[in-house]
CSV table of C-alpha atoms in Angstrom, one decimal:
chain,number,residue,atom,x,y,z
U,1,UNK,CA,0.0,0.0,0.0
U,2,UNK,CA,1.7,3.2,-0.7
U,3,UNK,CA,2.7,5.8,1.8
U,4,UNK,CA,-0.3,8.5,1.9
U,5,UNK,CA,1.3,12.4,2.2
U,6,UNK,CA,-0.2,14.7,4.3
U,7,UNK,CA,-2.9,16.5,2.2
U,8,UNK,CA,-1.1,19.8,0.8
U,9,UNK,CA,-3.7,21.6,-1.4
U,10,UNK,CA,-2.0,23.2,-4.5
U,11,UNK,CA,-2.9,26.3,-5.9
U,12,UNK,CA,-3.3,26.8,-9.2
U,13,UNK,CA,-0.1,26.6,-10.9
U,14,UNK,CA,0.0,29.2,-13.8
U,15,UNK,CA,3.8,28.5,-14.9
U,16,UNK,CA,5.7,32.1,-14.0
U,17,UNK,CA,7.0,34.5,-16.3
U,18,UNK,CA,10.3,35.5,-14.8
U,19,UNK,CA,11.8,38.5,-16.4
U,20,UNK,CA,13.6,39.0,-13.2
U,21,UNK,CA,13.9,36.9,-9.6
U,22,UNK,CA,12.5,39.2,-6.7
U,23,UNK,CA,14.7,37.2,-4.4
U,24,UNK,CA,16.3,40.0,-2.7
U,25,UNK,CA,16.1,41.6,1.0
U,26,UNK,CA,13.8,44.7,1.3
U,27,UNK,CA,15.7,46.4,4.1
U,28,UNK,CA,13.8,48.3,7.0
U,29,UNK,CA,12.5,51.7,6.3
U,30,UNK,CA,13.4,53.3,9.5
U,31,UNK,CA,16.0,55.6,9.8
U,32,UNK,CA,16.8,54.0,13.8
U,33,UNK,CA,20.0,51.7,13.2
U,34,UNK,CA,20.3,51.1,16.7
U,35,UNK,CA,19.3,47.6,16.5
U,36,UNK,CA,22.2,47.5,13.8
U,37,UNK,CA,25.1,48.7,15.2
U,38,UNK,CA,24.5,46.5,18.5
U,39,UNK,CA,24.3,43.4,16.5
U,40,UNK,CA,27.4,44.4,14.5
U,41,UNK,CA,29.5,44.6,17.9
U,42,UNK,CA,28.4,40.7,18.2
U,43,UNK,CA,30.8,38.2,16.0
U,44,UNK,CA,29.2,36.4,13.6
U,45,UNK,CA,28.3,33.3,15.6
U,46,UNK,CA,26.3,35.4,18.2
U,47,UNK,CA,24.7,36.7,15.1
U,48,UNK,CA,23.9,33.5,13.3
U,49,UNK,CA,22.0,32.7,16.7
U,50,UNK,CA,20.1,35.6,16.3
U,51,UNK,CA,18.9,35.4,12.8
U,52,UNK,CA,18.2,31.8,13.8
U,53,UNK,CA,15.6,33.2,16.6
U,54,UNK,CA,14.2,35.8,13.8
U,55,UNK,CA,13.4,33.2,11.7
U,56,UNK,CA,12.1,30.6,14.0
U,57,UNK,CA,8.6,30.7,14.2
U,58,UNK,CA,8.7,30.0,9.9
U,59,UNK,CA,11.1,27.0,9.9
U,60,UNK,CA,8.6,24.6,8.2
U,61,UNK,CA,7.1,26.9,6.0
U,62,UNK,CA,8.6,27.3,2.6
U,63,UNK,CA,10.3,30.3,1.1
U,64,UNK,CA,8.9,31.1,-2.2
U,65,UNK,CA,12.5,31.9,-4.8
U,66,UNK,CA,10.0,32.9,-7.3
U,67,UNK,CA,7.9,35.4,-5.2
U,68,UNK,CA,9.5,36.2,-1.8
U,69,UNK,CA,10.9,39.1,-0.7
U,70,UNK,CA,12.3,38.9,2.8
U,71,UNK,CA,11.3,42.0,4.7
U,72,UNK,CA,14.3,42.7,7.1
U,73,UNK,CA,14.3,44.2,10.1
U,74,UNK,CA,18.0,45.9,9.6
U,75,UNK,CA,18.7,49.2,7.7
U,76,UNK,CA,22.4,47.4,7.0
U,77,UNK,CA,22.3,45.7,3.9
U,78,UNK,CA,25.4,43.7,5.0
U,79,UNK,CA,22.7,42.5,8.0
U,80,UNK,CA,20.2,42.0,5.8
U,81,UNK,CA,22.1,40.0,3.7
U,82,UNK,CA,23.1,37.4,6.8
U,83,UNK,CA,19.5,37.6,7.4
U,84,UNK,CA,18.6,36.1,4.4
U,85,UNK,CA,21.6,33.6,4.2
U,86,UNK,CA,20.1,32.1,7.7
U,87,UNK,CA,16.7,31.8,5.6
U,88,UNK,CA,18.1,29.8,3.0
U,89,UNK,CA,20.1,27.8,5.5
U,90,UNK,CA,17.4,26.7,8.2
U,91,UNK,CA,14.0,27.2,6.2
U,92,UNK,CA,12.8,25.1,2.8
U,93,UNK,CA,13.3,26.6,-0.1
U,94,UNK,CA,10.7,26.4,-3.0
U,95,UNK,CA,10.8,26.9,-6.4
U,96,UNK,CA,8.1,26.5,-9.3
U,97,UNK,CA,10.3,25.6,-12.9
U,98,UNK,CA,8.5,27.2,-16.0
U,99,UNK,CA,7.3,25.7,-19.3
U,100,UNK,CA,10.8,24.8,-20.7
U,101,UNK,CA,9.3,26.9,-24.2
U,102,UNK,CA,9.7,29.7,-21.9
U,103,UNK,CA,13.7,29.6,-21.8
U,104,UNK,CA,14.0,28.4,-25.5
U,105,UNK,CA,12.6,31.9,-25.9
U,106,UNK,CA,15.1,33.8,-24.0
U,107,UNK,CA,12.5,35.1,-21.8
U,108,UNK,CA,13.1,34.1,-18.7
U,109,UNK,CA,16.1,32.3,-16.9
U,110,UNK,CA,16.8,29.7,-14.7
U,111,UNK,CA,14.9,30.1,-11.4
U,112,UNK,CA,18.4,28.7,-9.7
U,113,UNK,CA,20.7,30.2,-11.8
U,114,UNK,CA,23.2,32.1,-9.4
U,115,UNK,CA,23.4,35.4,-10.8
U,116,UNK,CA,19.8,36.0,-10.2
U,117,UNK,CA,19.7,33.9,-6.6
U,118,UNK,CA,22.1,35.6,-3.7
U,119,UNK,CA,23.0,33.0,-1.0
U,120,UNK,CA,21.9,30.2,-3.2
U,121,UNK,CA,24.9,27.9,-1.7
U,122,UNK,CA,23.6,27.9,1.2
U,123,UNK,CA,20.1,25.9,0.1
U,124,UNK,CA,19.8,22.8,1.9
U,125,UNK,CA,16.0,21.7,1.6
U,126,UNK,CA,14.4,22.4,-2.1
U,127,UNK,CA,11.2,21.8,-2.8
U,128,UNK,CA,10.5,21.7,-6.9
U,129,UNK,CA,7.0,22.4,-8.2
U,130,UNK,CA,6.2,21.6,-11.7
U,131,UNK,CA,4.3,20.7,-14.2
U,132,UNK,CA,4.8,17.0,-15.9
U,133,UNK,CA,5.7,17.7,-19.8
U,134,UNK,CA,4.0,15.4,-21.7
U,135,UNK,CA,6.9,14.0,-24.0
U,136,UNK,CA,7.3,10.0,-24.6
U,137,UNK,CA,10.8,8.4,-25.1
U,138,UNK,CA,9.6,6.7,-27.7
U,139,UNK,CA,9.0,10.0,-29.6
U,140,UNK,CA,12.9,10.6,-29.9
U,141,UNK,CA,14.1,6.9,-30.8
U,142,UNK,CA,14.5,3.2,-29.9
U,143,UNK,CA,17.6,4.1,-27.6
U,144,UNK,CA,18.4,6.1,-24.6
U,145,UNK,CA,21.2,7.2,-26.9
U,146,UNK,CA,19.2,8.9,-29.1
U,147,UNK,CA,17.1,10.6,-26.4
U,148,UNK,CA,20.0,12.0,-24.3
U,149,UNK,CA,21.9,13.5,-27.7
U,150,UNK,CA,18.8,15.1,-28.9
U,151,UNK,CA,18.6,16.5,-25.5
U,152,UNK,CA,21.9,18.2,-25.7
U,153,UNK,CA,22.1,19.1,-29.2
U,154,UNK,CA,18.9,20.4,-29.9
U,155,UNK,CA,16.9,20.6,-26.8
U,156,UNK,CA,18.6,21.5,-23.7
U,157,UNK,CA,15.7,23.4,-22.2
U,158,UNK,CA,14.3,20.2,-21.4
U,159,UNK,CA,16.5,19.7,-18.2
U,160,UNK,CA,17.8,23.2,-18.0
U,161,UNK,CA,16.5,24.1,-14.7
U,162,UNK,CA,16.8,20.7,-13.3
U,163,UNK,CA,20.5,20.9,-14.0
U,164,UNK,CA,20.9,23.9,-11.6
U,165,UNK,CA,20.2,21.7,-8.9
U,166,UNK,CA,23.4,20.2,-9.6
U,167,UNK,CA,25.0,23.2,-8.6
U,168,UNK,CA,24.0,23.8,-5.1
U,169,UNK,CA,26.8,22.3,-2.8
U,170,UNK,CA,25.0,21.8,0.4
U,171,UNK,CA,21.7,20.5,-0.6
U,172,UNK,CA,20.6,17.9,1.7
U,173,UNK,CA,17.1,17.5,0.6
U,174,UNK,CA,15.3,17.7,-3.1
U,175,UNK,CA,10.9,17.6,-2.8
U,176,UNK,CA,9.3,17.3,-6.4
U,177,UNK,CA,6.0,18.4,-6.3
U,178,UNK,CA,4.6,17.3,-9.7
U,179,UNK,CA,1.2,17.9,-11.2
U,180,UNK,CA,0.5,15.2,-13.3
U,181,UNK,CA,-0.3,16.5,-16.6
U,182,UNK,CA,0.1,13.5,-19.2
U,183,UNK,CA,-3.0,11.2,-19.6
U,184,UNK,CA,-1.3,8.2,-21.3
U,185,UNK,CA,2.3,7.7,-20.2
U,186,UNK,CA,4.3,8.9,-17.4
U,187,UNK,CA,7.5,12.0,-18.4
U,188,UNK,CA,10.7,10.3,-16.1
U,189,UNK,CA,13.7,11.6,-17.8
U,190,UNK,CA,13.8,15.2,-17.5
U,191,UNK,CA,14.4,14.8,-13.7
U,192,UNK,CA,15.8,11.2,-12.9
U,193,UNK,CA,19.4,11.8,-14.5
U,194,UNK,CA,19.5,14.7,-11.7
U,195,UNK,CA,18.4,12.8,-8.6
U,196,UNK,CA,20.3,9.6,-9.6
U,197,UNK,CA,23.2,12.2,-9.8
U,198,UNK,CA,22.3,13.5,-6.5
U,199,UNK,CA,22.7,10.6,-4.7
U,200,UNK,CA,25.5,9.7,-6.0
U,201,UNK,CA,27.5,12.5,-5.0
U,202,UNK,CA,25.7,12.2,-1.3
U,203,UNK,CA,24.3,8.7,0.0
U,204,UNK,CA,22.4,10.5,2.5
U,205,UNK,CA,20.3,12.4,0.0
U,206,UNK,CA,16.8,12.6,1.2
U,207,UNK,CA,14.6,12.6,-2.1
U,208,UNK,CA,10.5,12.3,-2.5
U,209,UNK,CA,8.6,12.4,-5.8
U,210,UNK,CA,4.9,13.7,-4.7
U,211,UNK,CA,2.0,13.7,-7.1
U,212,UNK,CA,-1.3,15.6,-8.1
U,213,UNK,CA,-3.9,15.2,-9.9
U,214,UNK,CA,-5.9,18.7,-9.0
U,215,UNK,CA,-4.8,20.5,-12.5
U,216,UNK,CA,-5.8,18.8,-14.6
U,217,UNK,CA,-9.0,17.0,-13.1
U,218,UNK,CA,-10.8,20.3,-12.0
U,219,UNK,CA,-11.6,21.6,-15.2
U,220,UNK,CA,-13.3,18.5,-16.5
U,221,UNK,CA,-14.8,18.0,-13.0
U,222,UNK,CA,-16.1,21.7,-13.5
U,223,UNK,CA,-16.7,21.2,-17.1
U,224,UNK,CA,-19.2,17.9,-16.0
U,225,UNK,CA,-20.9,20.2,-13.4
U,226,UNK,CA,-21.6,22.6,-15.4
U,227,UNK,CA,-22.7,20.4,-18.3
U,228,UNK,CA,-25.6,18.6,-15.6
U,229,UNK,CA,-26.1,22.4,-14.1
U,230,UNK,CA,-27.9,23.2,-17.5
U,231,UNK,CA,-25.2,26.2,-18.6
U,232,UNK,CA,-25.8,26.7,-21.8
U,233,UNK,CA,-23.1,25.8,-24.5
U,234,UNK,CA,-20.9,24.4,-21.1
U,235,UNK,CA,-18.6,22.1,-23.6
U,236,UNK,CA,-17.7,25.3,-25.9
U,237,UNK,CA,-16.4,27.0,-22.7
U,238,UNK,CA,-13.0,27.2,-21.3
U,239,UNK,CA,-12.2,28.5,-17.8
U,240,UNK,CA,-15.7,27.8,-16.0
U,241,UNK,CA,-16.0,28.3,-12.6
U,242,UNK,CA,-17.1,25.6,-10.6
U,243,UNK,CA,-20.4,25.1,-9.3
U,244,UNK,CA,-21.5,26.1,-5.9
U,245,UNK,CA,-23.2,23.4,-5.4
U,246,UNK,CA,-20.6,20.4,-6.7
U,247,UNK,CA,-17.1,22.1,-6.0
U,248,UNK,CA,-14.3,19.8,-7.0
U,249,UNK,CA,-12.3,19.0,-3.9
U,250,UNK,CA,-8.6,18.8,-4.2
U,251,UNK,CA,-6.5,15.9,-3.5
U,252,UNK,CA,-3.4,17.8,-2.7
U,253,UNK,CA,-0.4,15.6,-3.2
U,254,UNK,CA,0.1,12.1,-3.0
U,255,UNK,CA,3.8,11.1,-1.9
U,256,UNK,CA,4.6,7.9,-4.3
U,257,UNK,CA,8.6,8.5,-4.1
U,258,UNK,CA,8.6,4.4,-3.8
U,259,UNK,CA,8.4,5.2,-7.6
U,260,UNK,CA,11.9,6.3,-7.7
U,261,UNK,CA,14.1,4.5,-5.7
U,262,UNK,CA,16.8,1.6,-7.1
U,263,UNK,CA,15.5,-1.0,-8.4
U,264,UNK,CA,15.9,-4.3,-7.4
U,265,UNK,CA,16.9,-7.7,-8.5
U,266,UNK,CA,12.9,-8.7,-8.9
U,267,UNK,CA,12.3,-5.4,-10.7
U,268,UNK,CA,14.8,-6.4,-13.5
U,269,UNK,CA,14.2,-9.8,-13.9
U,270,UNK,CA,10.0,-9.0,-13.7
U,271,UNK,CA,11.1,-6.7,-16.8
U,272,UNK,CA,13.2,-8.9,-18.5
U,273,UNK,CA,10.8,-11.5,-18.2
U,274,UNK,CA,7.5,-9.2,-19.5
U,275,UNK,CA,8.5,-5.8,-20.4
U,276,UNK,CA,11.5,-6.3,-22.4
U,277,UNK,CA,12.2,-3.6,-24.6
U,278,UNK,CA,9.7,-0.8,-23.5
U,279,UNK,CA,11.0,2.2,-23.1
U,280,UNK,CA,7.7,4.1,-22.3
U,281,UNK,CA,6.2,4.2,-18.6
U,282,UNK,CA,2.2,4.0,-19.1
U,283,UNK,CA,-0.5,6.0,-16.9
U,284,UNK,CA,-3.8,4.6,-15.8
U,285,UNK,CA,-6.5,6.3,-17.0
U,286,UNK,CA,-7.0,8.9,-13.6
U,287,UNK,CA,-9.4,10.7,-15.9
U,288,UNK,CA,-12.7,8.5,-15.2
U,289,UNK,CA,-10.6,5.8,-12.7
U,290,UNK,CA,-10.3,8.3,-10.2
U,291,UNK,CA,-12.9,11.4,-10.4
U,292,UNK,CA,-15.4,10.1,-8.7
U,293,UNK,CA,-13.0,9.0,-5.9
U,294,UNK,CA,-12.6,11.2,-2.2
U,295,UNK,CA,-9.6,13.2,-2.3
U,296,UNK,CA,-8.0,10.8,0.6
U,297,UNK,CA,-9.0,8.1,-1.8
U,298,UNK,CA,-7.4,9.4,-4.9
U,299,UNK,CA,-4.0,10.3,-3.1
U,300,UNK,CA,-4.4,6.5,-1.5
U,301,UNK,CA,-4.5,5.5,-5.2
U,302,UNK,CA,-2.1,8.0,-6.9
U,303,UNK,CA,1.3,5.6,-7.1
U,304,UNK,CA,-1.2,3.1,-9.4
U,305,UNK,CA,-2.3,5.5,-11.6
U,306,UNK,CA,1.3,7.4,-12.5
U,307,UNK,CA,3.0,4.1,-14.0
U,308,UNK,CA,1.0,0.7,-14.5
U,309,UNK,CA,4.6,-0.7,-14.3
U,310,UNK,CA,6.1,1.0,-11.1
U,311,UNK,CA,9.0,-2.0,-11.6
U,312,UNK,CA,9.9,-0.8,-15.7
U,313,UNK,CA,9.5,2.6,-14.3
U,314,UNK,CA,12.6,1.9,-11.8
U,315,UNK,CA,14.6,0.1,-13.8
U,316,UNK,CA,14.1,2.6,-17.0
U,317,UNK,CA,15.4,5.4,-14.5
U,318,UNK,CA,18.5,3.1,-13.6
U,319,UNK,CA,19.6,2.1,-17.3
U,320,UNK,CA,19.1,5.6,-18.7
U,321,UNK,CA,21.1,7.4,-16.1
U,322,UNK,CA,24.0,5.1,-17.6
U,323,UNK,CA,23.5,6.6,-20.8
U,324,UNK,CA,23.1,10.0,-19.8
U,325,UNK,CA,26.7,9.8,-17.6
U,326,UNK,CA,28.9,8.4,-20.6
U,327,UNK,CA,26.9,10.9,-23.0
U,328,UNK,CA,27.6,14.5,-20.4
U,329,UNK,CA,30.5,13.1,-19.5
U,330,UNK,CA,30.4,11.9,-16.0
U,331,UNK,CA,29.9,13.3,-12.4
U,332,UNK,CA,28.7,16.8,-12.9
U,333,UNK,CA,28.4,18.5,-9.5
């Protein structure tokens, strides 16, 4: 039975436009730098302690890198500055990745990337949200090969922000928050090469792949409600609102990182024996298998409907990130 996450309601993820990353320290508009020039008599230990204290009472809530500006209480910008360092140190970090069209346009940048993220060594706990892209291996070849040169030839958006990860040296803990967005096969290989690289480079990596359903099953949900509601021409409409009478009821995420880990003996000789040769991870149909289902229930059922084949999934993961370590030349971090 798979591991049921603590219901985390999502909100509804439009993909940001980031012409710039607002990640910076709004110092204190008051003119009394009182409060600064004691703490600046304290070393920086004694002052580490204190920004811990500031920050205390937020610990377990996430700071947003997209959004977030961290109002400081010092008029020192040098203060400020430590202030937000002991953020990034002690709280989770998290960061929503954009539609990879977005950076083939040369609109945005890297969320990570470090000239637009101060302090961004010091990130220990990351949370990723992001939408799944729907792309098939099978739509770029027969081999892994093929898949990983067209990748960084002609497409290296695909994984361009997943590679920054790769860059922070003290992560300790990577989160994916994925909203399932495929309704036939299962998108693996944009992130896998990075959190098989992860743990390689740290055994002690902590990693969980959590799953939801919400954006893409409320529309249709609202679509259907309006549809037996009686609005007129309901199926020629886009963005309905729901119904106040039949809401759709989020699922929030559903932690399935059993998905992900190494896979074992019986997973490859299970695939030798019945999936040789597939390279393509199929979905259950969540559409109509799990609308009508509770919220609890559907995050109770989530790991079942992401791959049919959790075992080809595992072992898909494993023998690509082979491929993709001869192909980008090794260890990367």
């Amino acid at each position: 039975m798979p591991k049921e996450a603590t219901p985390i309601t999502p909100i509804n993820m439009a993909l940001p436009i980031r012409l710039s990353l607002p990640c910076d320290v709004v110092p204190s508009p008051s003119n009394d730098t009182t409060i600064d020039h004691l703490l600046e008599r304290f070393p920086r230990e004694l002052r580490d302690i204190v920004y811990f204290y500031l920050i205390h009472d937020d610990l377990s809530v996430p700071f947003n890198l997209n959004e977030e500006r961290l109002q400081s209480p010092f008029a020192d910008p040098a203060l400020s500055a430590e202030l937000l360092e002991a953020v990034f140190t002690h709280r989770p970090c998290r960061v929503t990745f954009c539609d990879p069209q977005l950076l083939e346009s040369g609109r945005v940048t890297p969320a990570l990337r470090g000239d637009n993220l101060p302090h961004r060594d010091c990130i220990r706990n990351l949370i990723v949200r992001v939408r799944e892209p729907s792309r098939k291996v099978s739509h770029y070849g027969d081999a892994f090969e093929q898949l990983e040169r067209f990748c960084a030839t002609r497409s290296n958006k695909i994984r361009q922000e997943w590679d920054e990860i790769l860059t922070l040296p003290r992560l300790e803990s990577l989160t994916i928050e994925l909203q399932k967005w495929g309704t036939e096969s299962f998108t693996w290989f944009n992130f896998s090469p990075i959190l098989y690289q992860l743990r390689e480079h740290n055994p002690r990596m902590q990693s969980k792949l959590l799953v939801s359903f919400d954006e893409i099953m409320e529309p249709e949900w609202n679509l259907q409600a309006n549809m037996e509601a009686g609005v007129a021409d309901a199926e020629l409409m886009r963005d309905l609102s729901p119904v106040p009478d039949d809401p759709y009821l989020p699922m929030g995420y559903a932690d399935v990182s059993e998905l992900i880990e190494a896979p074992t003996k019986e997973d490859y000789a299970y695939v030798e024996e019945h999936l040789h040769g597939l390279t393509d991870v199929k979905s259950r149909d969540f559409m109509s298998g799990l609308m009508a289902e509770t919220p609890s229930h559907r995050r109770l059922l989530a790991q079942h409907y992401v791959a049919k084949e959790p075992p080809l999934l595992r072992v898909l993961m494993a023998e690509h990130y082979k491929v993709y370590t001869r192909i980008n030349g090794g260890d990367r971090i």
